[in-house]
Coordinates of N, CA and C in Angstrom, one line a residue:
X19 N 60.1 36.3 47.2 CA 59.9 36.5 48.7 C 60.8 37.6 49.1
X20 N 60.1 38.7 49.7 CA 60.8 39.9 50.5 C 62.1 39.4 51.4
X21 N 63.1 40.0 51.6 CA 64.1 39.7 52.9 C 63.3 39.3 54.1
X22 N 63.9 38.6 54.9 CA 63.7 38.3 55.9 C 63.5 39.1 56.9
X23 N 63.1 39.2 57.7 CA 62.9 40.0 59.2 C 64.0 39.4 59.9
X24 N 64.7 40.4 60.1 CA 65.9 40.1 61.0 C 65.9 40.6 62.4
X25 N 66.0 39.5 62.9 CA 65.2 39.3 64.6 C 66.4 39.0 65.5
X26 N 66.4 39.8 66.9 CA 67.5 39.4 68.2 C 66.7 39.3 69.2
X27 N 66.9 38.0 69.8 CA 66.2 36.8 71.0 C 67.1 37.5 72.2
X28 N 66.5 38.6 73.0 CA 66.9 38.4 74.6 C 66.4 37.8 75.4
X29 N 67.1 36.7 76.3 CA 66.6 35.7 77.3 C 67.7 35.8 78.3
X30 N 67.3 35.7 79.3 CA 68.3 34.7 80.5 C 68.7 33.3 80.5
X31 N 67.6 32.6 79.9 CA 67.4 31.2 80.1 C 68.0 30.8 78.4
X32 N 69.1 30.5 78.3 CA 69.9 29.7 77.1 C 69.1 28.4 77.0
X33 N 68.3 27.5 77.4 CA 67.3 26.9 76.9 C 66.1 27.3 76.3
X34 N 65.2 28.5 76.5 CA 64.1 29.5 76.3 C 65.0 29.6 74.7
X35 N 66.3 30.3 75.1 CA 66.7 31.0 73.7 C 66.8 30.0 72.3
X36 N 67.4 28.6 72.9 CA 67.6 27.6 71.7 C 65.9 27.4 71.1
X37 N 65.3 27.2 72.4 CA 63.8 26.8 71.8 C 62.8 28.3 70.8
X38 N 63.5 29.3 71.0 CA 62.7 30.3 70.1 C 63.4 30.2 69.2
X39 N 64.9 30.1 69.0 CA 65.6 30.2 68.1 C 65.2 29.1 66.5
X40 N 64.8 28.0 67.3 CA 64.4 26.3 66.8 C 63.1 26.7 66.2
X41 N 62.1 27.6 66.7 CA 60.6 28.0 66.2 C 61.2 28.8 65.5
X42 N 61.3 29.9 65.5 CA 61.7 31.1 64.8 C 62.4 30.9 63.5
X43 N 63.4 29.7 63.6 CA 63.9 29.2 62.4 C 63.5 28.3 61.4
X44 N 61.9 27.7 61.9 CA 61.4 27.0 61.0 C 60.6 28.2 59.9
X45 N 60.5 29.6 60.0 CA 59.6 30.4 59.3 C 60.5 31.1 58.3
X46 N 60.0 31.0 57.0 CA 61.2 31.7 56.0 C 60.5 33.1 56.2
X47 N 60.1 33.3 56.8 CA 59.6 34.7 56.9 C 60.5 35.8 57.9
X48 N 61.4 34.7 59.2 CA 61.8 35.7 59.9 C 63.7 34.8 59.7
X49 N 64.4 35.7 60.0 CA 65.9 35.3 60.4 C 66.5 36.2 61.6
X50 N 66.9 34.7 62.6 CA 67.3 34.9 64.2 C 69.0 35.4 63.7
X51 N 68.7 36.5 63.8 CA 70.7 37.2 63.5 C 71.2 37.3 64.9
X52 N 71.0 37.0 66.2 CA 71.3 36.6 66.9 C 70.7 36.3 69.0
X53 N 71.5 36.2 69.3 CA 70.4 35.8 71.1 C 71.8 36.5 72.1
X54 N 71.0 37.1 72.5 CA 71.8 37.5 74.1 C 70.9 37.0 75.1
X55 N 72.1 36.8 76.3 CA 72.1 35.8 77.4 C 71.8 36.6 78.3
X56 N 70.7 37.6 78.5 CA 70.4 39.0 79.3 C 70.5 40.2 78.8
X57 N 70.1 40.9 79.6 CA 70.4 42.1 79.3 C 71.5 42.8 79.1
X58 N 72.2 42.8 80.0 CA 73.4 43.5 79.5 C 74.4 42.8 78.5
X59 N 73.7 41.8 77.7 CA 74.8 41.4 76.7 C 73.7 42.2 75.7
X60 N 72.5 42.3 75.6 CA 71.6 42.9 74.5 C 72.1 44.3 73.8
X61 N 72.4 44.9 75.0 CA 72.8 46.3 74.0 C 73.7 46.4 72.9
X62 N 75.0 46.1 73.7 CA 75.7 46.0 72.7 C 75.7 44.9 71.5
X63 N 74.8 44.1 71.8 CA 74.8 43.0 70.7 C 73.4 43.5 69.4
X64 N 72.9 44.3 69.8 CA 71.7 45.0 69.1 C 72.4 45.6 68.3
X65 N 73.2 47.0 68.7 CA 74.3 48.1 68.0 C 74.7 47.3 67.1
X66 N 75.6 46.1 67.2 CA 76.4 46.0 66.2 C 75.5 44.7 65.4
X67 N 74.2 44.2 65.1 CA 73.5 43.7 64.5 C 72.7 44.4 64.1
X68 N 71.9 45.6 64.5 CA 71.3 46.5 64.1 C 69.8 45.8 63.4
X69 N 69.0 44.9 64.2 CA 68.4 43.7 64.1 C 66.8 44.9 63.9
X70 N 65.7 44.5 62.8 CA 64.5 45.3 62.6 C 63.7 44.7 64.1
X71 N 63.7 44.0 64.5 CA 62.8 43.5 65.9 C 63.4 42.5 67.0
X72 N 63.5 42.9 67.9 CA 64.2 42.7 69.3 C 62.8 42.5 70.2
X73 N 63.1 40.9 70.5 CA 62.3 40.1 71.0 C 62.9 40.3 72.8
X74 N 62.3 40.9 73.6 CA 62.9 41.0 75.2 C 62.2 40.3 76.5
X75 N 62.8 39.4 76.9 CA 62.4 39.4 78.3 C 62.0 40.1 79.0
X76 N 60.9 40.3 79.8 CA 61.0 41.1 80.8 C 61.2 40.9 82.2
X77 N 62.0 39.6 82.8 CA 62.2 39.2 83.9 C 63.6 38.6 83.8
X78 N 64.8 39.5 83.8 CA 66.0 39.1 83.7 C 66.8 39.0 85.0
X79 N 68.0 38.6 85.4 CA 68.3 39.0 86.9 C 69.5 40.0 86.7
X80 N 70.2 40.3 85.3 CA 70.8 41.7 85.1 C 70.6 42.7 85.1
X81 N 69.7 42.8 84.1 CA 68.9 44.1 83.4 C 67.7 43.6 83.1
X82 N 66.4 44.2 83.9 CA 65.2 43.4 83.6 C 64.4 44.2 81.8
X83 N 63.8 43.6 81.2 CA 63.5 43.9 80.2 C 62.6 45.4 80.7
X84 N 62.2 45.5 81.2 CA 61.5 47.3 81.4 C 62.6 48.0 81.2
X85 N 63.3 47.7 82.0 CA 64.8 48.8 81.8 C 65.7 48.7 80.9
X86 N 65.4 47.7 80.0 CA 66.3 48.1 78.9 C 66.0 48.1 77.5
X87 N 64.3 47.9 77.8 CA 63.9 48.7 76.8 C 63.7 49.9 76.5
X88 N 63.6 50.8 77.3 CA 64.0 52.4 77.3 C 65.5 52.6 75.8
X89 N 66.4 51.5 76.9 CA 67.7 51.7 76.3 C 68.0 51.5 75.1
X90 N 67.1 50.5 74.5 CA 67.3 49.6 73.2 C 66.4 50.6 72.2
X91 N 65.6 51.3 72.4 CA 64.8 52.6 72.3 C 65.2 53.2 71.5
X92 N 66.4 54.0 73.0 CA 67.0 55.1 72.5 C 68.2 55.2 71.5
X93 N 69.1 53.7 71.8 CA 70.2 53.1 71.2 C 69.7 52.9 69.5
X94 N 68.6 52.2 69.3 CA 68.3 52.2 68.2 C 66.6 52.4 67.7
X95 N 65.9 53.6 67.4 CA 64.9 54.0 67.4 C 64.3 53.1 66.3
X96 N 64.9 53.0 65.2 CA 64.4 52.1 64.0 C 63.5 50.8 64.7
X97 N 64.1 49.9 65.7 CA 64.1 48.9 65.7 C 62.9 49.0 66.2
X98 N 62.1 47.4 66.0 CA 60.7 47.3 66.9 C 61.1 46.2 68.0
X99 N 60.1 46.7 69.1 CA 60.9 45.7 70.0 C 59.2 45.0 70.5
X100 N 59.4 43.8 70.7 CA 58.5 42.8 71.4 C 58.8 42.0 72.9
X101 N 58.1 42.6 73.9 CA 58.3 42.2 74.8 C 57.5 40.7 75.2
X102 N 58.3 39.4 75.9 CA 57.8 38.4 76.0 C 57.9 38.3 77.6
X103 N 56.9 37.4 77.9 CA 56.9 37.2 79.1 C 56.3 36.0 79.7
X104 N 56.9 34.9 80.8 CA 55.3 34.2 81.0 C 54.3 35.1 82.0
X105 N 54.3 36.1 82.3 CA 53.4 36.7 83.0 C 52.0 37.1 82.0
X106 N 51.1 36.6 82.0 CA 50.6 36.8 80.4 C 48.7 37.9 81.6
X107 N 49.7 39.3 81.4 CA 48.2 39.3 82.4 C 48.0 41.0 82.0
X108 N 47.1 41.9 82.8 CA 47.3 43.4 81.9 C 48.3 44.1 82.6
X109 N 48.8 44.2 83.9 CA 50.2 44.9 84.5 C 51.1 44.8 83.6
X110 N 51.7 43.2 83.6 CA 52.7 43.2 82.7 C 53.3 43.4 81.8
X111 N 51.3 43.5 80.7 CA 51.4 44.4 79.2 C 51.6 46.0 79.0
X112 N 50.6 46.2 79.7 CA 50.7 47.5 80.3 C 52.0 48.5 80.8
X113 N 52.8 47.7 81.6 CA 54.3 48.6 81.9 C 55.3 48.6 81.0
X114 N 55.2 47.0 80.0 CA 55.9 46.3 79.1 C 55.4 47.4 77.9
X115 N 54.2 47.8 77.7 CA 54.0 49.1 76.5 C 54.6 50.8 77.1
X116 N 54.1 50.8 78.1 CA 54.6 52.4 78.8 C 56.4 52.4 78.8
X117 N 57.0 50.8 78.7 CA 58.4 51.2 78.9 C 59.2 51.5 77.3
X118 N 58.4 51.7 76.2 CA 58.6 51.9 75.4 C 58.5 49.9 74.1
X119 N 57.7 48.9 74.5 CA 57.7 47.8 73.7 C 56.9 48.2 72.8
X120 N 56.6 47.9 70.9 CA 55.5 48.0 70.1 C 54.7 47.0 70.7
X121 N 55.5 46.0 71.2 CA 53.7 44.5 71.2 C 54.4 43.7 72.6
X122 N 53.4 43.2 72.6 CA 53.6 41.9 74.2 C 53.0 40.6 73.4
X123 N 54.1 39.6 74.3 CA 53.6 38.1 73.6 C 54.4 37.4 75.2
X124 N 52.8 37.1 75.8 CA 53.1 36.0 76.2 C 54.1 34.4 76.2
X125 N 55.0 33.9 77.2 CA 55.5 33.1 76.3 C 54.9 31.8 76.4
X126 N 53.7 31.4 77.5 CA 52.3 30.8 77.2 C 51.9 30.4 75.7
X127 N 52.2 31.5 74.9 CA 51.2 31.6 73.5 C 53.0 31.9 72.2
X128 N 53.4 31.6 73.0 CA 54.7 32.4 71.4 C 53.9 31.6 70.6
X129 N 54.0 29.9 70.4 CA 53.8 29.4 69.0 C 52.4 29.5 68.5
X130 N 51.4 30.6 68.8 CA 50.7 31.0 68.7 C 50.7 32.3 68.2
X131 N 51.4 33.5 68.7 CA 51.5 34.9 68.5 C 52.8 35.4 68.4
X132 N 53.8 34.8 68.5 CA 54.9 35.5 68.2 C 55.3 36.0 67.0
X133 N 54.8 35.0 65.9 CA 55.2 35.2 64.4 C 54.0 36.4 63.8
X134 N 53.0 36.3 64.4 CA 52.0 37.4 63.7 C 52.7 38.6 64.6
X135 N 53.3 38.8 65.9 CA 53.3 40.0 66.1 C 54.5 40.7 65.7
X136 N 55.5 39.5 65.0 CA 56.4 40.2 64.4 C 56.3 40.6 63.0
X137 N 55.4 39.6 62.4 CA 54.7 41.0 61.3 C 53.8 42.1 61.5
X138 N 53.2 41.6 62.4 CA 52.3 43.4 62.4 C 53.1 44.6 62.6
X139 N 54.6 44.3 63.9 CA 55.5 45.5 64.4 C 55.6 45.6 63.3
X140 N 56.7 44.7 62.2 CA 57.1 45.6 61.5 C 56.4 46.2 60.3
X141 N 55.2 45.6 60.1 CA 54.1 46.0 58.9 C 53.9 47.7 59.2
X142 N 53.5 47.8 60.7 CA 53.4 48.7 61.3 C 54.2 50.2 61.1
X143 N 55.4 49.4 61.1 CA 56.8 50.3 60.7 C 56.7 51.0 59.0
X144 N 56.3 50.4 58.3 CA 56.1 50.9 56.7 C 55.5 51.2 56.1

């Protein structure tokens, strides 16, 4: 078995985060190297994990995930980033791709789409 996909959980909601952390960790396919509690703990917690796919909120009350995906972007180009949201509709996907996300996942559907779209980003990538 290949390495793991090494994945960082941005949420506001430290309950949201344990519960993807709890999914995410039943798959030997991905490893949660860690969770920021909004946005502005993401940046710098991205830099110094340097994580292949960065899972983002887009409805934060710091830094909303549109704006700091630009940043996580530009901070680390490698990375793939997946924007989550419960707004599961085409605006949402639509701004959440224009602001620079590879994929959107509803969080309606994570235990449905989350784990395929973190293989396809990074499949995508190689």
């Amino acid at each position: 078995m290949p390495n793991r996909i090494s994945v960082l959980l941005v949420d506001d909601s430290s309950t949201f985060l344990r519960i993807a952390e709890r999914f995410l960790g039943e798959s030997s396919e991905v490893r949660v190297v860690g969770a920021a509690l909004g946005g502005l703990q993401a940046l710098p917690l991205a830099r110094d994990l340097q994580p292949e796919v960065i899972v983002v909120d887009l409805q934060m009350p710091d830094l909303n995930g549109l704006d700091l995906i630009p940043q996580l972007r530009t901070a680390l180009p490698e990375a793939r980033i997946i924007a989550l949201t419960f707004h599961d509709d085409r605006f949402h996907r639509d701004a959440a791709l224009r602001a620079g996300a590879d994929d959107f996942v509803a969080k309606g559907n994570m235990g449905n789409d989350l784990l395929p779209a973190i293989r396809n980003v990074v499949k995508r990538e190689a």
